[in-house]
C-alpha atoms as a PDB file:
ATOM      1  CA  MET A   1      14.780 -31.618  -2.681  1.00  0.00           C
ATOM      2  CA  THR A   2      11.956 -33.546  -2.336  1.00  0.00           C
ATOM      3  CA  LEU A   3      10.736 -35.031   0.697  1.00  0.00           C
ATOM      4  CA  ALA A   4      11.344 -38.204  -0.948  1.00  0.00           C
ATOM      5  CA  GLU A   5      14.984 -37.491  -1.825  1.00  0.00           C
ATOM      6  CA  VAL A   6      15.276 -36.339   2.084  1.00  0.00           C
ATOM      7  CA  LEU A   7      13.999 -39.787   3.384  1.00  0.00           C
ATOM      8  CA  ALA A   8      16.205 -41.634   0.755  1.00  0.00           C
ATOM      9  CA  ALA A   9      19.259 -39.927   2.285  1.00  0.00           C
ATOM     10  CA  LEU A  10      18.355 -39.897   5.716  1.00  0.00           C
ATOM     11  CA  THR A  11      18.010 -44.190   4.895  1.00  0.00           C
ATOM     12  CA  LEU A  12      21.514 -44.400   3.606  1.00  0.00           C
ATOM     13  CA  LEU A  13      22.967 -42.163   6.214  1.00  0.00           C
ATOM     14  CA  SER A  14      21.478 -44.036   9.244  1.00  0.00           C
ATOM     15  CA  VAL A  15      22.598 -47.817   7.641  1.00  0.00           C
ATOM     16  CA  GLY A  16      26.068 -46.008   7.024  1.00  0.00           C
ATOM     17  CA  LEU A  17      25.724 -44.853  11.032  1.00  0.00           C
ATOM     18  CA  VAL A  18      24.690 -48.550  12.150  1.00  0.00           C
ATOM     19  CA  ALA A  19      27.469 -50.042  10.163  1.00  0.00           C
ATOM     20  CA  MET A  20      30.173 -47.710  11.996  1.00  0.00           C
ATOM     21  CA  VAL A  21      28.515 -48.504  15.318  1.00  0.00           C
ATOM     22  CA  SER A  22      28.499 -52.511  14.757  1.00  0.00           C
ATOM     23  CA  LEU A  23      32.261 -51.879  14.880  1.00  0.00           C
ATOM     24  CA  LEU A  24      33.279 -49.927  18.196  1.00  0.00           C
ATOM     25  CA  PRO A  25      33.327 -52.702  19.931  1.00  0.00           C
ATOM     26  CA  LEU A  26      36.025 -54.076  17.676  1.00  0.00           C
ATOM     27  CA  ALA A  27      38.220 -50.890  17.861  1.00  0.00           C
ATOM     28  CA  GLY A  28      37.873 -50.764  21.647  1.00  0.00           C
ATOM     29  CA  PHE A  29      39.491 -54.299  21.894  1.00  0.00           C
ATOM     30  CA  GLY A  30      42.487 -53.097  19.544  1.00  0.00           C
ATOM     31  CA  VAL A  31      42.742 -50.185  21.682  1.00  0.00           C
ATOM     32  CA  HIS A  32      42.849 -52.686  24.914  1.00  0.00           C
ATOM     33  CA  GLU A  33      45.382 -55.065  23.056  1.00  0.00           C
ATOM     34  CA  GLY A  34      47.543 -52.755  21.762  1.00  0.00           C
ATOM     35  CA  GLY A  35      47.706 -50.886  24.795  1.00  0.00           C
ATOM     36  CA  TYR A  36      48.558 -54.132  26.900  1.00  0.00           C
ATOM     37  CA  ARG A  37      51.090 -55.533  24.599  1.00  0.00           C
ATOM     38  CA  SER A  38      53.170 -52.238  24.163  1.00  0.00           C
ATOM     39  CA  GLY A  39      53.078 -52.282  28.503  1.00  0.00           C
ATOM     40  CA  ALA A  40      54.300 -56.119  28.410  1.00  0.00           C
ATOM     41  CA  THR A  41      56.585 -55.387  25.566  1.00  0.00           C
ATOM     42  CA  PHE A  42      58.080 -52.518  27.821  1.00  0.00           C
ATOM     43  CA  LEU A  43      58.144 -54.562  30.873  1.00  0.00           C
ATOM     44  CA  ALA A  44      60.274 -57.663  28.880  1.00  0.00           C
ATOM     45  CA  TRP A  45      62.689 -55.269  27.776  1.00  0.00           C
ATOM     46  CA  GLN A  46      63.216 -53.291  31.061  1.00  0.00           C
ATOM     47  CA  ARG A  47      63.784 -56.862  32.898  1.00  0.00           C
ATOM     48  CA  LEU A  48      66.264 -57.961  30.008  1.00  0.00           C
ATOM     49  CA  GLU A  49      68.082 -54.404  30.470  1.00  0.00           C
ATOM     50  CA  GLN A  50      68.221 -55.176  34.185  1.00  0.00           C
ATOM     51  CA  ILE A  51      69.782 -58.418  33.335  1.00  0.00           C
ATOM     52  CA  ARG A  52      72.480 -56.992  30.863  1.00  0.00           C
ATOM     53  CA  HIS A  53      73.299 -54.643  33.662  1.00  0.00           C
ATOM     54  CA  ALA A  54      73.933 -57.119  36.530  1.00  0.00           C
ATOM     55  CA  VAL A  55      76.327 -58.966  34.180  1.00  0.00           C
ATOM     56  CA  GLY A  56      77.993 -56.065  32.738  1.00  0.00           C
ATOM     57  CA  THR A  57      78.528 -54.875  36.212  1.00  0.00           C
ATOM     58  CA  ALA A  58      79.703 -57.625  38.249  1.00  0.00           C
ATOM     59  CA  GLU A  59      83.260 -58.899  38.686  1.00  0.00           C
ATOM     60  CA  PRO A  60      84.590 -61.352  36.127  1.00  0.00           C
ATOM     61  CA  SER A  61      84.759 -63.887  38.886  1.00  0.00           C
ATOM     62  CA  ASN A  62      81.238 -63.346  40.054  1.00  0.00           C
ATOM     63  CA  ASP A  63      78.771 -64.966  37.645  1.00  0.00           C
ATOM     64  CA  PRO A  64      75.328 -63.082  38.035  1.00  0.00           C
ATOM     65  CA  LEU A  65      73.054 -65.746  35.850  1.00  0.00           C
ATOM     66  CA  ALA A  66      74.045 -68.407  37.588  1.00  0.00           C
ATOM     67  CA  GLN A  67      71.602 -67.376  40.466  1.00  0.00           C
ATOM     68  CA  ALA A  68      69.123 -65.761  38.145  1.00  0.00           C
ATOM     69  CA  ALA A  69      66.467 -67.481  39.768  1.00  0.00           C
ATOM     70  CA  LEU A  70      66.988 -65.501  42.885  1.00  0.00           C
ATOM     71  CA  SER A  71      68.187 -62.190  41.125  1.00  0.00           C
ATOM     72  CA  PHE A  72      65.023 -62.157  39.166  1.00  0.00           C
ATOM     73  CA  PRO A  73      62.570 -64.379  40.791  1.00  0.00           C
ATOM     74  CA  ASP A  74      58.896 -64.984  38.909  1.00  0.00           C
ATOM     75  CA  GLU A  75      56.542 -62.118  39.873  1.00  0.00           C
ATOM     76  CA  PRO A  76      53.041 -63.459  38.954  1.00  0.00           C
ATOM     77  CA  ALA A  77      51.858 -59.587  39.489  1.00  0.00           C
ATOM     78  CA  VAL A  78      54.320 -56.806  38.522  1.00  0.00           C
ATOM     79  CA  ALA A  79      54.638 -54.031  41.379  1.00  0.00           C
ATOM     80  CA  PRO A  80      51.504 -51.125  40.643  1.00  0.00           C
ATOM     81  CA  PRO A  81      50.956 -49.287  38.213  1.00  0.00           C
ATOM     82  CA  HIS A  82      51.340 -52.621  36.237  1.00  0.00           C
ATOM     83  CA  GLY A  83      49.565 -54.914  38.217  1.00  0.00           C
ATOM     84  CA  ALA A  84      47.853 -56.736  36.120  1.00  0.00           C
ATOM     85  CA  PHE A  85      51.301 -57.979  34.249  1.00  0.00           C
ATOM     86  CA  GLY A  86      53.224 -61.022  35.244  1.00  0.00           C
ATOM     87  CA  ARG A  87      56.782 -61.480  34.479  1.00  0.00           C
ATOM     88  CA  SER A  88      59.389 -64.407  34.421  1.00  0.00           C
ATOM     89  CA  VAL A  89      62.802 -64.918  33.700  1.00  0.00           C
ATOM     90  CA  ARG A  90      64.468 -68.310  32.039  1.00  0.00           C
ATOM     91  CA  VAL A  91      68.362 -68.621  31.825  1.00  0.00           C
ATOM     92  CA  GLN A  92      69.181 -71.606  29.451  1.00  0.00           C
ATOM     93  CA  ASP A  93      72.904 -72.346  29.102  1.00  0.00           C
ATOM     94  CA  CYS A  94      73.968 -72.630  25.402  1.00  0.00           C
ATOM     95  CA  GLY A  95      77.173 -74.585  25.644  1.00  0.00           C
ATOM     96  CA  LEU A  96      77.189 -76.271  23.192  1.00  0.00           C
ATOM     97  CA  GLY A  97      76.419 -74.328  19.733  1.00  0.00           C
ATOM     98  CA  CYS A  98      76.289 -75.208  16.006  1.00  0.00           C
ATOM     99  CA  SER A  99      78.660 -77.938  14.520  1.00  0.00           C
ATOM    100  CA  GLY A 100      79.378 -78.794  18.215  1.00  0.00           C
ATOM    101  CA  VAL A 101      81.402 -75.855  18.620  1.00  0.00           C
ATOM    102  CA  GLN A 102      81.900 -74.728  22.209  1.00  0.00           C
ATOM    103  CA  THR A 103      80.949 -71.774  23.888  1.00  0.00           C
ATOM    104  CA  PRO A 104      81.872 -71.732  27.363  1.00  0.00           C
ATOM    105  CA  GLY A 105      79.404 -68.784  29.352  1.00  0.00           C
ATOM    106  CA  VAL A 106      76.760 -68.000  26.815  1.00  0.00           C
ATOM    107  CA  ARG A 107      73.564 -68.404  27.789  1.00  0.00           C
ATOM    108  CA  GLN A 108      69.771 -67.665  26.538  1.00  0.00           C
ATOM    109  CA  VAL A 109      67.862 -65.530  28.640  1.00  0.00           C
ATOM    110  CA  THR A 110      64.103 -65.356  28.074  1.00  0.00           C
ATOM    111  CA  VAL A 111      61.666 -62.734  29.719  1.00  0.00           C
ATOM    112  CA  THR A 112      57.950 -63.659  29.308  1.00  0.00           C
ATOM    113  CA  VAL A 113      55.405 -61.054  30.209  1.00  0.00           C
ATOM    114  CA  THR A 114      51.734 -62.016  30.749  1.00  0.00           C
ATOM    115  CA  TYR A 115      48.706 -59.732  30.425  1.00  0.00           C
ATOM    116  CA  PRO A 116      44.819 -60.255  30.353  1.00  0.00           C
ATOM    117  CA  ALA A 117      43.182 -61.115  27.100  1.00  0.00           C
ATOM    118  CA  GLY A 118      40.707 -58.748  26.343  1.00  0.00           C
ATOM    119  CA  ALA A 119      36.942 -60.395  27.091  1.00  0.00           C
ATOM    120  CA  PRO A 120      33.838 -59.218  25.562  1.00  0.00           C
ATOM    121  CA  HIS A 121      31.267 -56.663  27.020  1.00  0.00           C
ATOM    122  CA  GLY A 122      33.635 -56.509  30.382  1.00  0.00           C
ATOM    123  CA  ALA A 123      33.534 -59.778  31.332  1.00  0.00           C
ATOM    124  CA  ALA A 124      36.253 -61.413  33.216  1.00  0.00           C
ATOM    125  CA  PRO A 125      39.065 -62.642  31.067  1.00  0.00           C
ATOM    126  CA  MET A 126      38.986 -65.951  30.436  1.00  0.00           C
ATOM    127  CA  HIS A 127      42.789 -66.650  29.530  1.00  0.00           C
ATOM    128  CA  ARG A 128      46.087 -64.391  29.559  1.00  0.00           C
ATOM    129  CA  ASN A 129      48.215 -63.524  26.500  1.00  0.00           C
ATOM    130  CA  ALA A 130      52.105 -63.283  26.284  1.00  0.00           C
ATOM    131  CA  VAL A 131      54.648 -61.453  25.367  1.00  0.00           C
ATOM    132  CA  THR A 132      58.319 -63.142  25.100  1.00  0.00           C
ATOM    133  CA  LEU A 133      61.815 -61.471  24.428  1.00  0.00           C
ATOM    134  CA  SER A 134      64.651 -63.598  24.142  1.00  0.00           C
ATOM    135  CA  THR A 135      68.682 -62.704  23.643  1.00  0.00           C
ATOM    136  CA  TYR A 136      72.009 -64.548  24.212  1.00  0.00           C
ATOM    137  CA  ILE A 137      74.400 -63.063  26.955  1.00  0.00           C
ATOM    138  CA  GLY A 138      77.910 -64.007  26.959  1.00  0.00           C
ATOM    139  CA  PRO A 139      80.654 -63.930  29.485  1.00  0.00           C
ATOM    140  CA  ARG A 140      82.789 -60.017  29.540  1.00  0.00           C
END
């Protein structure tokens, strides 16, 4: 191998390495977003399970979803170690269904968890992203 061949190989190798290094911030953002999104999904699912448990263990004469705002208040910041997340619960009555069919007691429960969006170069996040899970819960 001559010196010219070695220099040509090193030039090609350095161009490839520079291209790969330029992708590192994008990869870091993807890891950050994936971590926060999976954490937000867990927290939303956790709250849905708490609501299902409250409905399942309540007396038939007691409706825990009637007081959902008191039982499951909005949390601008969830308890540590999840302080970057915010969580809210909305319960909507679905009395009238498709074709005018009455279904008393069925409610749509929506849990929204917000988390900070990634910001370039360690700057403060400009906005928050959200994960929303929704389910229907009926009377026992």
